[in-house]
Each structure stands twice: as C-alpha cells, then as structure tokens.
Amino acid sequence: TLSCYSYKNLSPNDSPSKFVKQFWATLLALLPIAITFANSNYNNIQNLAILAGFPAAIIVILVIISTIIDFNLYLKENDRQDS
C-alpha cells in the first residue's frame, strides 16, 4: 500500500514496480532493526521516533489534503453529470 503512494499516476489495476516495493519493505525493516541495535537509552530512542515520525506526519497531512481535493473534484464531476 505504501508503495502505491510513491506514484503520482497509478491506475487501480496497475501495481507498483518491484524496486519500489522492495525499497519500502527494506526501509521499514531496517528502521526497527537500527533502533534495536543502537545501544542507546530510551531518551535517544524517543528522539529518534519523534524525528522519524515528523516526516510521516507531513505525508499524512498531504494525503488528507489530496483526499479532500479528490473528493471535491469527484463531487463536481457528479454534479455536471446530473445536470
């Protein structure tokens, strides 16, 4: 699912490339492994989680905005078809 968001135009029937799927799988697998083997105290792990979560929060906000824009376009398109 995450690899689908990496594409600007991906039709519902298309699938992301294997490279993109593997990139996200590797990235999501390495992050917890790096945190586990960091030999840090909990404050450092907490700071790392906050730093890693900040870009994710921005992406979530952008997905929400994109969904609202797409929903508005969908409503306008249906209004034109009904008229």
Backbone as a chain_set.jsonl record, in Angstrom:
{"seq": "TLSCYSYKNLSPNDSPSKFVKQFWATLLALLPIAITFANSNYNNIQNLAILAGFPAAIIVILVIISTIIDFNLYLKENDRQDS", "coords": {"N": [[0.826, -1.188, 0.0], [1.902, 1.252, 0.806], [3.816, 1.636, -1.16], [2.257, 2.234, -3.346], [1.524, 4.859, -2.938], [3.777, 6.165, -3.718], [3.685, 6.807, -6.331], [2.586, 9.174, -8.731], [0.628, 8.987, -10.733], [-1.153, 6.244, -10.83], [-2.974, 3.692, -11.948], [-5.93, 1.967, -10.743], [-5.76, -0.722, -11.473], [-3.102, -1.189, -11.922], [0.151, -2.125, -10.68], [2.687, -1.257, -8.317], [6.207, -0.95, -9.153], [8.591, -3.627, -8.723], [10.978, -2.781, -7.617], [10.286, -0.441, -6.183], [8.517, -1.49, -4.304], [10.273, -3.203, -2.947], [12.109, -1.333, -1.977], [10.584, 0.147, -0.057], [9.879, -1.948, 1.666], [12.402, -2.752, 2.607], [13.278, -0.382, 3.818], [11.338, -0.051, 5.842], [11.875, -2.317, 7.3], [14.51, -1.994, 8.15], [14.504, 0.209, 9.878], [13.321, -0.444, 12.523], [15.212, -2.405, 13.211], [17.602, -0.962, 13.303], [17.024, 0.747, 15.417], [16.818, -1.11, 17.484], [19.413, -2.184, 17.684], [20.923, 0.0, 18.359], [22.051, 0.487, 20.803], [21.311, 2.44, 22.688], [19.981, 4.735, 25.112], [16.629, 5.117, 26.428], [15.782, 7.748, 25.981], [17.16, 8.587, 23.705], [16.075, 6.824, 21.822], [13.438, 7.651, 21.921], [13.711, 10.269, 20.929], [14.585, 9.652, 18.353], [12.32, 8.344, 17.368], [10.512, 10.462, 17.348], [11.745, 12.165, 15.486], [11.639, 10.518, 13.224], [8.934, 10.252, 12.948], [8.007, 12.772, 12.295], [8.351, 13.483, 9.448], [6.582, 11.536, 8.51], [4.185, 12.427, 9.563], [3.828, 14.759, 8.094], [3.47, 13.646, 5.568], [1.075, 12.269, 6.0], [-0.652, 14.43, 6.431], [-0.515, 15.612, 3.885], [-1.672, 13.551, 2.375], [-4.254, 13.601, 3.409], [-5.084, 16.169, 2.576], [-4.914, 15.793, -0.191], [-6.876, 13.826, -0.515], [-9.177, 15.25, 0.186], [-9.209, 17.184, -1.861], [-9.47, 15.504, -4.094], [-11.95, 14.347, -3.513], [-13.613, 16.6, -3.673], [-13.328, 17.201, -6.423], [-14.49, 14.898, -7.462], [-17.132, 15.221, -6.564], [-17.828, 17.548, -7.982], [-17.667, 16.575, -10.597], [-19.688, 14.666, -10.609], [-21.882, 16.335, -10.173], [-21.946, 17.722, -12.589], [-22.597, 15.658, -14.343], [-25.116, 15.008, -13.475], [-26.592, 17.198, -14.206]], "CA": [[0.0, 0.0, 0.0], [2.759, 2.429, 0.878], [4.494, 1.821, -2.441], [1.301, 2.839, -4.278], [1.549, 6.308, -2.728], [5.001, 6.711, -4.3], [3.402, 7.148, -7.721], [1.615, 10.25, -8.925], [-0.476, 8.436, -11.534], [-1.156, 4.788, -10.83], [-4.372, 3.285, -12.077], [-6.275, 0.93, -9.765], [-5.396, -2.053, -11.954], [-1.647, -1.295, -12.004], [0.877, -2.463, -9.463], [3.986, -0.575, -8.281], [7.329, -1.776, -9.6], [9.195, -4.447, -7.677], [12.007, -1.985, -6.96], [9.649, 0.456, -5.218], [8.027, -2.346, -3.215], [11.433, -3.666, -2.182], [12.664, -0.169, -1.285], [9.781, 0.434, 1.134], [9.991, -3.087, 2.584], [13.717, -2.678, 3.228], [13.3, 0.789, 4.69], [10.512, -0.311, 7.017], [12.501, -3.381, 8.082], [15.766, -1.524, 8.727], [14.3, 1.196, 10.932], [13.277, -1.059, 13.855], [16.472, -3.1, 13.485], [18.572, 0.069, 13.69], [16.674, 1.214, 16.758], [17.107, -2.186, 18.427], [20.852, -2.367, 17.855], [21.587, 1.288, 18.53], [22.669, 0.544, 22.132], [21.017, 3.758, 23.21], [18.996, 4.747, 26.182], [15.265, 5.359, 25.944], [15.645, 9.132, 25.513], [17.613, 8.64, 22.311], [15.092, 6.11, 21.009], [12.269, 8.526, 21.845], [14.041, 11.348, 19.993], [14.615, 9.076, 17.005], [10.934, 8.106, 16.962], [9.921, 11.761, 17.039], [12.323, 12.627, 14.219], [11.139, 9.669, 12.141], [7.506, 10.469, 12.826], [7.692, 14.099, 11.756], [8.059, 13.405, 8.009], [5.382, 10.731, 8.311], [3.038, 13.295, 9.851], [3.67, 15.65, 6.934], [2.905, 12.837, 4.494], [-0.329, 12.021, 6.334], [-1.371, 15.687, 6.174], [-0.623, 15.759, 2.432], [-2.653, 12.561, 1.902], [-5.577, 14.11, 3.786], [-5.385, 17.278, 1.658], [-5.145, 15.201, -1.509], [-8.17, 13.152, -0.472], [-10.213, 16.289, 0.173], [-9.227, 17.757, -3.207], [-10.029, 14.491, -4.992], [-13.367, 14.22, -3.201], [-14.285, 17.769, -4.245], [-13.372, 17.009, -7.873], [-15.474, 13.841, -7.702], [-18.456, 15.808, -6.388], [-18.086, 18.461, -9.103], [-17.882, 15.764, -11.785], [-21.032, 14.07, -10.493], [-22.867, 17.408, -10.339], [-22.045, 18.007, -14.026], [-23.273, 14.538, -14.983], [-26.524, 15.035, -13.074], [-27.281, 18.337, -14.821]], "C": [[0.866, 1.246, 0.0], [3.456, 2.684, -0.45], [3.564, 2.428, -3.485], [1.296, 4.357, -4.146], [2.803, 6.965, -3.296], [4.8, 7.166, -5.739], [2.372, 8.257, -7.795], [0.388, 9.739, -9.674], [-0.332, 6.922, -11.597], [-2.607, 4.348, -10.865], [-4.661, 2.158, -11.084], [-5.874, -0.479, -10.188], [-3.891, -2.273, -12.016], [-1.054, -1.608, -10.64], [2.207, -1.696, -9.468], [5.104, -1.522, -8.715], [7.913, -2.544, -8.417], [10.259, -3.668, -6.912], [11.401, -1.097, -5.875], [9.114, -0.339, -4.033], [9.179, -2.792, -2.322], [12.073, -2.524, -1.401], [11.909, 0.096, 0.014], [9.863, -0.714, 2.134], [11.319, -3.054, 3.33], [13.787, -1.523, 4.217], [12.518, 0.529, 5.976], [11.07, -1.445, 7.877], [13.757, -2.884, 8.788], [15.569, -0.56, 9.892], [14.185, 0.551, 12.314], [14.557, -1.812, 14.218], [17.527, -2.103, 13.941], [18.284, 0.581, 15.091], [17.042, 0.16, 17.801], [18.6, -2.297, 18.717], [21.611, -1.062, 18.072], [22.323, 1.397, 19.861], [22.504, 1.917, 22.759], [20.088, 3.631, 24.402], [17.641, 5.134, 25.601], [15.05, 6.785, 25.457], [16.079, 9.258, 24.055], [16.631, 7.947, 21.382], [13.833, 6.958, 20.852], [12.527, 9.674, 20.868], [14.062, 10.845, 18.558], [13.199, 8.826, 16.495], [10.236, 9.411, 16.605], [10.439, 12.28, 15.708], [11.817, 11.811, 13.035], [9.658, 9.906, 11.91], [7.13, 11.798, 12.213], [7.461, 14.073, 10.25], [6.808, 12.571, 7.721], [4.129, 11.556, 8.576], [2.768, 14.247, 8.693], [3.03, 14.879, 5.781], [1.43, 12.555, 4.756], [-1.161, 13.262, 6.069], [-1.555, 15.894, 4.681], [-1.626, 14.763, 1.843], [-4.065, 13.022, 2.229], [-5.993, 15.237, 2.848], [-5.707, 16.741, 0.268], [-6.501, 14.504, -1.579], [-9.314, 14.153, -0.532], [-10.341, 16.896, -1.218], [-9.872, 16.771, -4.189], [-11.527, 14.317, -4.759], [-14.167, 15.391, -3.777], [-14.387, 17.667, -5.764], [-14.407, 15.945, -8.251], [-16.891, 14.402, -7.586], [-18.806, 16.759, -7.54], [-18.385, 17.683, -10.377], [-19.27, 15.131, -11.752], [-22.127, 15.123, -10.637], [-23.052, 17.74, -11.822], [-22.789, 16.893, -14.742], [-24.756, 14.529, -14.654], [-27.296, 16.146, -13.775], [-27.621, 18.104, -16.26]], "O": [[0.589, 2.196, -0.733], [3.665, 3.838, -0.825], [4.035, 3.074, -4.421], [1.086, 5.066, -5.13], [2.885, 8.192, -3.351], [5.662, 7.841, -6.302], [1.41, 8.283, -7.027], [-0.748, 10.024, -9.294], [0.507, 6.392, -12.325], [-3.371, 4.599, -9.933], [-3.742, 1.473, -10.636], [-5.67, -1.342, -9.334], [-3.439, -3.411, -12.149], [-1.673, -1.386, -9.599], [2.794, -1.507, -10.533], [4.959, -2.743, -8.648], [7.745, -2.154, -7.261], [10.43, -3.862, -5.709], [11.941, -1.009, -4.772], [9.243, 0.09, -2.886], [9.075, -2.763, -1.095], [12.533, -2.728, -0.277], [12.524, 0.252, 1.069], [9.911, -0.471, 3.34], [11.367, -3.297, 4.536], [14.299, -1.677, 5.325], [12.984, 0.852, 7.069], [10.763, -1.519, 9.066], [14.041, -3.307, 9.909], [16.395, -0.523, 10.804], [14.905, 0.969, 13.221], [14.946, -1.857, 15.385], [18.272, -2.382, 14.881], [19.209, 0.822, 15.867], [17.525, 0.499, 18.881], [19.001, -2.482, 19.866], [22.837, -1.043, 17.972], [23.137, 2.304, 20.039], [23.456, 2.482, 23.298], [19.498, 2.582, 24.661], [17.531, 5.441, 24.414], [14.204, 7.008, 24.591], [15.438, 9.955, 23.268], [16.378, 8.426, 20.276], [13.229, 6.985, 19.78], [11.655, 10.013, 20.068], [13.606, 11.538, 17.649], [12.908, 9.068, 15.323], [9.452, 9.456, 15.657], [9.666, 12.78, 14.89], [11.591, 12.36, 11.957], [9.18, 9.773, 10.784], [6.037, 11.937, 11.664], [6.446, 14.604, 9.798], [6.061, 12.873, 6.79], [3.122, 11.397, 7.886], [1.615, 14.509, 8.353], [2.149, 15.399, 5.096], [0.619, 12.598, 3.831], [-2.265, 13.161, 5.536], [-2.629, 16.307, 4.243], [-2.353, 15.101, 0.909], [-4.976, 12.854, 1.418], [-7.129, 15.262, 2.375], [-6.661, 17.185, -0.371], [-7.193, 14.588, -2.593], [-10.307, 13.927, -1.223], [-11.452, 17.101, -1.706], [-10.708, 17.153, -5.008], [-12.287, 14.156, -5.713], [-15.263, 15.2, -4.304], [-15.421, 18.01, -6.336], [-15.113, 16.087, -9.249], [-17.751, 14.097, -8.412], [-19.941, 16.774, -8.015], [-19.255, 18.077, -11.155], [-19.948, 15.073, -12.778], [-23.195, 14.827, -11.174], [-24.168, 18.007, -12.268], [-23.547, 17.168, -15.673], [-25.569, 14.09, -15.467], [-28.515, 16.056, -13.925], [-28.203, 18.976, -16.905]]}, "num_chains": 1, "name": "protein.A"}
